[in-house]
Short mmCIF file of C-alpha atoms and ligand atoms in Angstrom, two decimals:
data_model
loop_
_atom_site.label_atom_id
_atom_site.label_comp_id
_atom_site.label_asym_id
_atom_site.label_seq_id
_atom_site.Cartn_x
_atom_site.Cartn_y
_atom_site.Cartn_z
CA UNK S 1 49.29 40.39 34.97
CA UNK S 2 46.02 38.78 35.92
CA UNK S 3 46.14 37.24 39.42
CA UNK S 4 43.99 34.26 38.35
CA UNK S 5 46.86 32.88 36.23
CA UNK S 6 48.10 29.53 37.40
CA UNK S 7 51.21 27.51 36.64
CA UNK S 8 50.89 23.80 36.02
CA UNK S 9 53.95 21.64 36.47
CA UNK S 10 54.07 18.15 34.98
CA UNK S 11 57.11 16.08 35.92
CA UNK S 12 57.97 13.09 33.74
CA UNK S 13 60.46 10.30 34.07
CA UNK S 14 61.24 9.00 30.59
CA UNK S 15 63.68 6.17 29.86
CA UNK S 16 66.84 7.40 28.10
CA UNK S 17 66.13 5.51 24.88
CA UNK S 18 62.68 7.15 24.57
CA UNK S 19 63.75 10.71 25.42
CA UNK S 20 64.30 11.88 21.86
CA UNK S 21 60.85 10.73 20.73
CA UNK S 22 59.32 12.26 23.89
CA UNK S 23 60.80 15.69 23.03
CA UNK S 24 59.66 15.34 19.41
CA UNK S 25 56.12 14.45 20.56
CA UNK S 26 56.07 17.53 22.78
CA UNK S 27 57.33 19.73 19.95
CA UNK S 28 54.28 18.57 17.96
CA UNK S 29 51.92 18.87 20.95
CA UNK S 30 53.21 22.41 21.56
CA UNK S 31 51.43 23.57 18.41
CA UNK S 32 48.15 22.95 20.26
CA UNK S 33 49.37 24.92 23.29
CA UNK S 34 50.44 27.77 21.00
CA UNK S 35 46.94 27.79 19.48
CA UNK S 36 45.10 27.64 22.82
CA UNK S 37 43.56 30.91 24.11
CA UNK S 38 43.78 29.44 27.63
CA UNK S 39 47.57 28.95 27.43
CA UNK S 40 49.77 31.94 28.33
CA UNK S 41 53.14 30.22 27.81
CA UNK S 42 54.85 26.88 28.19
CA UNK S 43 58.31 25.33 28.38
CA UNK S 44 59.65 21.79 28.55
CA UNK S 45 62.94 21.42 30.42
CA UNK S 46 65.23 18.43 30.83
CA UNK S 47 67.15 17.72 34.01
CA UNK S 48 70.91 18.22 33.70
CA UNK S 49 71.78 15.83 36.55
CA UNK S 50 69.22 13.13 35.70
CA UNK S 51 68.50 13.33 31.96
CA UNK S 52 65.50 11.00 32.26
CA UNK S 53 63.67 13.70 34.31
CA UNK S 54 61.65 16.36 32.48
CA UNK S 55 59.46 19.21 33.73
CA UNK S 56 56.79 20.82 31.63
CA UNK S 57 55.66 24.23 32.86
CA UNK S 58 52.45 25.67 31.45
CA UNK S 59 50.98 29.01 32.51
CA UNK S 60 47.20 28.94 32.13
CA UNK S 61 44.81 31.89 32.22
CA UNK S 62 43.23 30.15 35.25
CA UNK S 63 42.94 26.66 36.69
CA UNK S 64 39.25 26.60 35.79
CA UNK S 65 39.85 27.65 32.20
CA UNK S 66 42.51 24.96 31.91
CA UNK S 67 40.39 22.22 33.45
CA UNK S 68 37.06 23.14 31.87
CA UNK S 69 37.61 25.15 28.68
CA UNK S 70 40.92 23.74 27.43
CA UNK S 71 40.05 20.15 28.36
CA UNK S 72 36.84 20.44 26.28
CA UNK S 73 38.62 22.00 23.27
CA UNK S 74 39.85 20.67 19.94
CA UNK S 75 43.35 21.86 20.97
CA UNK S 76 43.29 19.49 23.93
CA UNK S 77 42.32 16.56 21.72
CA UNK S 78 45.22 17.29 19.35
CA UNK S 79 47.58 17.84 22.31
CA UNK S 80 46.56 14.60 23.99
CA UNK S 81 46.90 12.62 20.76
CA UNK S 82 50.63 13.41 20.91
CA UNK S 83 51.41 13.12 24.63
CA UNK S 84 48.81 10.57 25.77
CA UNK S 85 51.34 7.70 25.50
CA UNK S 86 53.46 9.43 28.19
CA UNK S 87 50.72 9.70 30.86
CA UNK S 88 52.16 6.54 32.46
CA UNK S 89 55.51 8.40 32.90
CA UNK S 90 54.00 11.29 34.90
CA UNK S 91 55.44 11.66 38.42
CA UNK S 92 53.54 14.86 39.29
CA UNK S 93 50.86 16.97 37.61
CA UNK S 94 49.57 19.90 39.69
CA UNK S 95 48.69 23.60 39.60
CA UNK S 96 50.68 26.11 41.66
CA UNK S 97 49.37 29.51 42.80
CA UNK S 98 51.66 32.54 43.26
CA UNK S 99 52.93 33.27 46.78
CA UNK S 100 54.04 36.82 46.10
CA UNK S 101 57.70 35.82 46.35
CA UNK S 102 59.02 36.54 42.86
CA UNK S 103 61.37 38.97 41.25
CA UNK S 104 64.26 39.64 38.93
CA UNK S 105 67.90 38.92 39.62
CA UNK S 106 70.71 41.28 38.71
CA UNK S 107 71.74 39.51 35.50
CA UNK S 108 69.81 42.12 33.52
CA UNK S 109 70.21 45.67 34.86
CA UNK S 110 67.07 47.68 35.55
CA UNK S 111 66.32 50.53 33.17
CA UNK S 112 67.06 52.78 36.16
CA UNK S 113 70.56 51.37 36.63
CA UNK S 114 71.28 51.32 32.89
CA UNK S 115 70.27 54.99 32.60
CA UNK S 116 72.77 55.90 35.31
CA UNK S 117 70.55 56.15 38.41
CA UNK S 118 68.79 59.06 40.13
CA UNK S 119 70.99 61.84 38.72
CA UNK S 120 70.10 60.92 35.14
CA UNK S 121 66.37 61.25 35.80
CA UNK S 122 66.90 64.55 37.60
CA UNK S 123 68.81 65.86 34.56
CA UNK S 124 66.00 64.58 32.34
CA UNK S 125 63.15 66.35 34.12
CA UNK S 126 65.18 69.55 34.67
CA UNK S 127 65.80 69.77 30.92
CA UNK S 128 62.17 68.85 30.24
CA UNK S 129 60.59 71.46 32.52
CA UNK S 130 62.81 74.20 31.11
CA UNK S 131 61.20 73.34 27.77
CA UNK S 132 57.56 72.93 28.87
CA UNK S 133 57.30 76.22 30.70
CA UNK S 134 58.45 78.01 27.52
CA UNK S 135 56.15 75.98 25.25
CA UNK S 136 53.09 77.52 23.58
CA UNK S 137 50.85 74.45 24.08
CA UNK S 138 52.07 73.34 27.52
CA UNK S 139 53.35 76.48 29.23
CA UNK S 140 49.96 77.35 30.73
CA UNK S 141 49.68 73.96 32.47
CA UNK S 142 53.14 73.98 34.04
CA UNK S 143 54.28 77.59 34.51
CA UNK S 144 52.91 78.04 38.05
CA UNK S 145 53.89 74.66 39.46
CA UNK S 146 56.38 74.63 42.35
CA UNK S 147 59.96 73.83 41.39
CA UNK S 148 59.81 70.47 43.28
CA UNK S 149 57.43 69.20 40.59
CA UNK S 150 60.32 68.29 38.27
CA UNK S 151 62.04 66.37 41.08
CA UNK S 152 58.84 64.48 41.88
CA UNK S 153 58.38 63.38 38.28
CA UNK S 154 62.05 62.28 38.25
CA UNK S 155 61.40 60.13 41.33
CA UNK S 156 58.27 58.69 39.71
CA UNK S 157 60.03 57.66 36.50
CA UNK S 158 63.03 56.36 38.47
CA UNK S 159 60.76 54.08 40.54
CA UNK S 160 58.82 52.86 37.49
CA UNK S 161 62.17 51.96 35.89
CA UNK S 162 63.27 49.86 38.86
CA UNK S 163 64.86 52.52 41.11
CA UNK S 164 64.19 53.29 44.80
CA UNK S 165 60.55 53.27 45.93
CA UNK S 166 60.67 56.89 47.11
CA UNK S 167 57.62 58.06 45.18
CA UNK S 168 55.37 55.32 46.55
CA UNK S 169 56.76 55.54 50.10
CA UNK S 170 56.99 59.34 50.48
CA UNK S 171 54.94 61.05 47.78
CA UNK S 172 51.63 59.19 47.72
CA UNK S 173 52.27 56.55 45.07
CA UNK S 174 50.14 55.83 42.06
CA UNK S 175 46.93 57.29 43.46
CA UNK S 176 48.58 60.64 44.13
CA UNK S 177 50.06 60.82 40.64
CA UNK S 178 46.77 59.85 38.99
CA UNK S 179 44.82 62.41 41.05
CA UNK S 180 47.22 65.14 39.92
CA UNK S 181 45.96 64.65 36.35
CA UNK S 182 42.20 64.47 37.10
CA UNK S 183 40.20 67.21 35.39
CA UNK S 184 43.23 68.70 33.58
CA UNK S 185 41.53 67.95 30.21
CA UNK S 186 44.81 67.32 28.41
CA UNK S 187 44.37 67.31 24.61
CA UNK S 188 46.05 64.90 22.18
CA UNK S 189 48.06 67.82 20.77
CA UNK S 190 49.38 68.59 24.28
CA UNK S 191 50.16 64.93 24.94
CA UNK S 192 52.10 64.64 21.71
CA UNK S 193 54.05 67.83 22.49
CA UNK S 194 54.82 66.44 25.98
CA UNK S 195 56.25 63.30 24.35
CA UNK S 196 58.29 65.28 21.82
CA UNK S 197 59.76 67.55 24.50
CA UNK S 198 60.59 64.62 26.79
CA UNK S 199 62.44 62.88 23.95
CA UNK S 200 64.35 66.10 23.20
CA UNK S 201 65.15 66.32 26.92
CA UNK S 202 66.37 62.70 26.93
CA UNK S 203 68.95 63.60 24.29
CA UNK S 204 69.93 66.79 26.08
CA UNK S 205 70.28 64.95 29.42
CA UNK S 206 72.38 62.31 27.63
CA UNK S 207 70.27 59.33 28.60
CA UNK S 208 71.64 56.17 26.97
CA UNK S 209 70.99 56.25 23.24
CA UNK S 210 71.17 52.51 22.57
CA UNK S 211 68.21 51.04 20.67
CA UNK S 212 67.22 48.71 23.52
CA UNK S 213 67.02 51.42 26.19
CA UNK S 214 65.34 53.96 23.94
CA UNK S 215 62.68 51.54 22.73
CA UNK S 216 61.73 50.74 26.36
CA UNK S 217 61.84 54.44 27.23
CA UNK S 218 59.57 55.46 24.36
CA UNK S 219 57.17 52.59 25.07
CA UNK S 220 56.77 53.83 28.63
CA UNK S 221 56.36 57.45 27.59
CA UNK S 222 53.66 56.48 25.06
CA UNK S 223 51.84 54.38 27.66
CA UNK S 224 52.23 56.91 30.46
CA UNK S 225 51.07 59.91 28.46
CA UNK S 226 48.04 58.01 27.15
CA UNK S 227 47.21 57.09 30.77
CA UNK S 228 47.58 60.77 31.71
CA UNK S 229 45.14 61.63 28.90
CA UNK S 230 42.69 59.08 30.28
CA UNK S 231 42.99 60.32 33.87
CA UNK S 232 42.68 63.95 32.84
CA UNK S 233 39.57 63.49 30.68
CA UNK S 234 37.67 60.33 31.61
CA UNK S 235 38.62 59.15 35.10
CA UNK S 236 37.20 60.08 38.49
CA UNK S 237 38.43 59.74 42.04
CA UNK S 238 37.10 56.13 42.21
CA UNK S 239 39.34 55.16 39.29
CA UNK S 240 42.38 55.97 41.43
CA UNK S 241 42.21 53.43 44.30
CA UNK S 242 44.72 53.77 47.16
CA UNK S 243 46.07 50.26 46.58
CA UNK S 244 46.77 50.77 42.86
CA UNK S 245 50.27 49.39 42.31
CA UNK S 246 53.01 51.50 40.74
CA UNK S 247 53.70 50.54 37.13
CA UNK S 248 56.97 48.59 36.78
CA UNK S 249 58.57 48.97 33.37
CA UNK S 250 61.08 46.55 31.88
CA UNK S 251 63.07 46.11 28.72
CA UNK S 252 60.21 44.64 26.65
CA UNK S 253 61.00 42.48 23.65
CA UNK S 254 64.79 43.21 23.56
CA UNK S 255 64.91 41.67 27.06
CA UNK S 256 67.91 43.73 28.18
CA UNK S 257 70.80 45.78 26.91
CA UNK S 258 72.65 44.50 23.84
CA UNK S 259 75.58 42.27 24.75
CA UNK S 260 77.88 41.36 21.89
C1 HEM M 301 54.65 59.35 31.12
C2 HEM M 301 53.80 60.38 31.28
C3 HEM M 301 53.63 61.16 32.52
C4 HEM M 301 54.20 60.98 33.75
C5 HEM M 301 55.18 59.90 34.19
C6 HEM M 301 53.72 62.04 34.59
C7 HEM M 301 54.06 62.15 35.93
C8 HEM M 301 53.50 63.06 36.78
C9 HEM M 301 53.66 63.06 38.20
C10 HEM M 301 54.48 62.04 39.00
C11 HEM M 301 52.97 64.11 38.68
C12 HEM M 301 52.82 64.48 40.15
C13 HEM M 301 54.02 65.16 40.66
C14 HEM M 301 53.97 65.34 42.18
O1 HEM M 301 53.83 64.36 42.91
O2 HEM M 301 54.10 66.50 42.61
C15 HEM M 301 52.38 64.80 37.57
C16 HEM M 301 51.64 65.95 37.65
C17 HEM M 301 51.24 66.66 36.55
N1 HEM M 301 51.25 66.25 35.23
FE1 HEM M 301 51.99 64.54 34.57
N2 HEM M 301 52.89 62.84 33.88
C18 HEM M 301 52.82 62.35 32.62
C19 HEM M 301 52.10 62.90 31.56
C20 HEM M 301 51.56 64.15 31.59
C21 HEM M 301 51.05 64.84 30.43
C22 HEM M 301 50.99 64.25 29.02
C23 HEM M 301 50.66 66.07 30.86
C24 HEM M 301 50.08 67.21 30.09
C25 HEM M 301 50.27 67.39 28.80
C26 HEM M 301 50.89 66.13 32.29
C27 HEM M 301 50.60 67.20 33.10
C28 HEM M 301 50.77 67.24 34.45
C29 HEM M 301 50.46 68.38 35.28
C30 HEM M 301 49.92 69.71 34.81
C31 HEM M 301 50.75 68.02 36.60
C32 HEM M 301 50.68 68.86 37.85
C33 HEM M 301 49.37 68.86 38.47
C34 HEM M 301 49.33 69.70 39.74
O3 HEM M 301 50.24 69.61 40.57
O4 HEM M 301 48.35 70.44 39.84
N3 HEM M 301 51.44 64.95 32.68
N4 HEM M 301 52.71 64.13 36.42
#
């Protein structure tokens, strides 16, 4: 996520008899937010304890793009035509910058927890490396690697999926992983074989087979292998800065495991 993103909060106090029309006006105004390239997302919430209080949260690409580009746009004019009558009801309208304190609660398990924790990823990479060393396209790349390699990749994937931060704290983090691929000149055929063998290994290691987990898993494997292709063919040492954060993968569109 871009660090220039800002969140604008607008707090309204709207008399009870006007609340329904206020929400309807915002539903119409929202079409302009949905059409605005400066708007990332938005939500209007109503207070449970004091139903006359509302908070509108809008994430903008940046404060400047909100104040200069959006305010000068046709979307703003259409937006304001709907909500202008409520300007008098505004109690607060300000932008808030991130503080770094943010995170997920435990309501949705991490992919790491859902997969069954460290042991599952160890089983996965053990099964995978047994396959790659015997493979005609990949064997040459992997055959002479030390046995710990499989365990390191297990720790990497575990951390990316929300597990312990062992790879970044003890094994060199993202930079180390990226450097390991530099100059390997991986081909698309090898990448695709790597994906196929990892998916076979996921079945063999009995990773969860539910659609939600597997779609997140495959999305990461597609992204990760295409990054490996990039590092191995096009990147240099400068493209692997020491402060590069670890990727953090989530459930994507399904949002979490299926709950009936
Ligand atoms: C999601 C995709 C991938 C992940 C998560 C991944 C992960 C890793 C990690 C964590 C390491 C370093 C292990 C250590 O710290 O010892 C590594 C090394 C390596 N990777 Fe990947 N990798 C991916 C894709 C690929 C692909 C597509 C290939 C080749 C087809 C590949 C070939 C290698 C090789 C040969 C090394 C060892 C380099 C060396 O030690 O000299 N990787 N990978």
